[in-house]
């Protein structure tokens, strides 16, 4: 019984990881620091031996609510309210993006896509497992090992022609 | 035993010790942010949701005021070395 | 206790200890961001009503604003010195 739940959490984590990394890379987070604070985080990541484009990606996640925040908040609201909750979360994430002086497309589109994915997968994986999966996904990028995570993000950015 | 009060209490204790032990002002402010995280978690775990919304709205304002004070402080220290013995502002 | 809450709680505990022990200022901000993800998820799982979702969203957006201000100040202080 416990094994089935752990497998569900891991599968939801992989889906969330692919969702927010692909959307954030498509909207050009690794290209340049959007705000001034992201620049100093990127240079710090480069100083410890990582890739600077991965560093800009991490700094942009810290300094404004992007597709990662959209994914987490939309899965929270889908767990609590159903499909309408995801749309409310998208609106609130857009307001938060505008507060941090960002265009705000990445957060809104990330929230809407994860709402659609949860609605399609709801008979198999409930929305509760997506919350834990998103926390697991952000842990592998921001909390586990910064050097290798930034090198991996830099490779993905180079493959999608964003950065370099 | 619930998870949220436990984690919030640990964050409060670690933040309080860190504010005392660290010496750099920016490190002190980051530890203060950790203390605020734990405080909001403890408020939510007693179901005072309206107070939790108000205190999480006020948290960045407090942090910004502290940071403005820090920037003013280091600017003043840098400028004081440039002037000579007779300050034009103070000697009037 | 749920297996979901236990996973998020272990990650939050690890992040709190790593914030305390890391020496670099910019990397503390990365760990703090991960911790606020965890606390936001725990609030929503604990309260379990739509008001809890509103609290989680407000808390997360405001903590992001605070991190933005701290990172900006680190850059400015580096310029002045």
Short mmCIF file of N, CA, C and O in Angstrom, two decimals, chain B residues 1 19 24 27 37 43 47 52 59-60 62-63 65-66 69 74-75 81-82:
data_model
loop_
_atom_site.label_atom_id
_atom_site.label_comp_id
_atom_site.label_asym_id
_atom_site.label_seq_id
_atom_site.Cartn_x
_atom_site.Cartn_y
_atom_site.Cartn_z
N UNK B 1 0.84 13.55 16.60
CA UNK B 1 1.71 14.72 16.38
C UNK B 1 1.59 15.16 14.93
O UNK B 1 1.83 14.38 14.02
N UNK B 19 19.91 34.36 14.63
CA UNK B 19 19.96 35.81 14.74
C UNK B 19 21.01 36.21 15.77
O UNK B 19 21.73 37.20 15.61
N UNK B 24 27.22 39.05 10.35
CA UNK B 24 26.96 39.91 9.19
C UNK B 24 25.50 40.37 9.19
O UNK B 24 24.62 39.57 9.49
N UNK B 27 23.16 38.35 6.89
CA UNK B 27 22.88 37.03 7.45
C UNK B 27 21.85 37.11 8.56
O UNK B 27 20.98 36.25 8.68
N UNK B 37 9.05 32.79 8.96
CA UNK B 37 8.45 31.58 8.37
C UNK B 37 7.85 30.70 9.46
O UNK B 37 6.69 30.26 9.40
N UNK B 43 1.09 30.32 13.62
CA UNK B 43 -0.22 31.00 13.64
C UNK B 43 -1.24 30.17 12.87
O UNK B 43 -2.37 29.97 13.32
N UNK B 47 -5.21 27.82 13.48
CA UNK B 47 -6.38 28.20 12.67
C UNK B 47 -6.74 29.68 12.76
O UNK B 47 -7.89 30.04 12.55
N UNK B 52 -2.94 35.29 9.89
CA UNK B 52 -1.84 34.77 9.07
C UNK B 52 -1.73 35.54 7.76
O UNK B 52 -0.63 35.86 7.31
N UNK B 59 5.10 41.10 6.18
CA UNK B 59 6.47 40.61 6.32
C UNK B 59 7.45 41.26 5.33
O UNK B 59 8.52 41.69 5.75
N UNK B 60 7.13 41.37 3.99
CA UNK B 60 8.11 42.02 3.12
C UNK B 60 8.30 43.49 3.42
O UNK B 60 9.40 44.01 3.21
N UNK B 62 8.37 44.92 6.44
CA UNK B 62 9.34 45.00 7.53
C UNK B 62 10.75 44.73 7.01
O UNK B 62 11.70 45.44 7.35
N UNK B 63 10.89 43.71 6.13
CA UNK B 63 12.20 43.37 5.60
C UNK B 63 12.76 44.51 4.77
O UNK B 63 13.95 44.83 4.87
N UNK B 65 12.11 47.72 5.06
CA UNK B 65 12.53 48.84 5.92
C UNK B 65 13.89 48.56 6.55
O UNK B 65 14.78 49.42 6.58
N UNK B 66 14.09 47.31 7.02
CA UNK B 66 15.39 46.94 7.59
C UNK B 66 16.51 47.07 6.56
O UNK B 66 17.59 47.57 6.85
N UNK B 69 17.49 50.66 5.87
CA UNK B 69 18.34 51.15 6.94
C UNK B 69 19.76 50.66 6.79
O UNK B 69 20.72 51.42 7.00
N UNK B 74 25.64 51.71 5.37
CA UNK B 74 26.94 51.51 4.71
C UNK B 74 27.29 52.70 3.83
O UNK B 74 28.45 53.03 3.68
N UNK B 75 26.27 53.39 3.26
CA UNK B 75 26.57 54.59 2.47
C UNK B 75 27.16 55.68 3.35
O UNK B 75 28.12 56.36 2.96
N UNK B 81 34.51 58.91 5.13
CA UNK B 81 35.96 58.92 4.96
C UNK B 81 36.41 59.94 3.91
O UNK B 81 37.54 60.37 3.92
N UNK B 82 35.49 60.33 2.98
CA UNK B 82 35.92 61.21 1.90
C UNK B 82 36.09 62.66 2.37
O UNK B 82 36.92 63.38 1.86
#
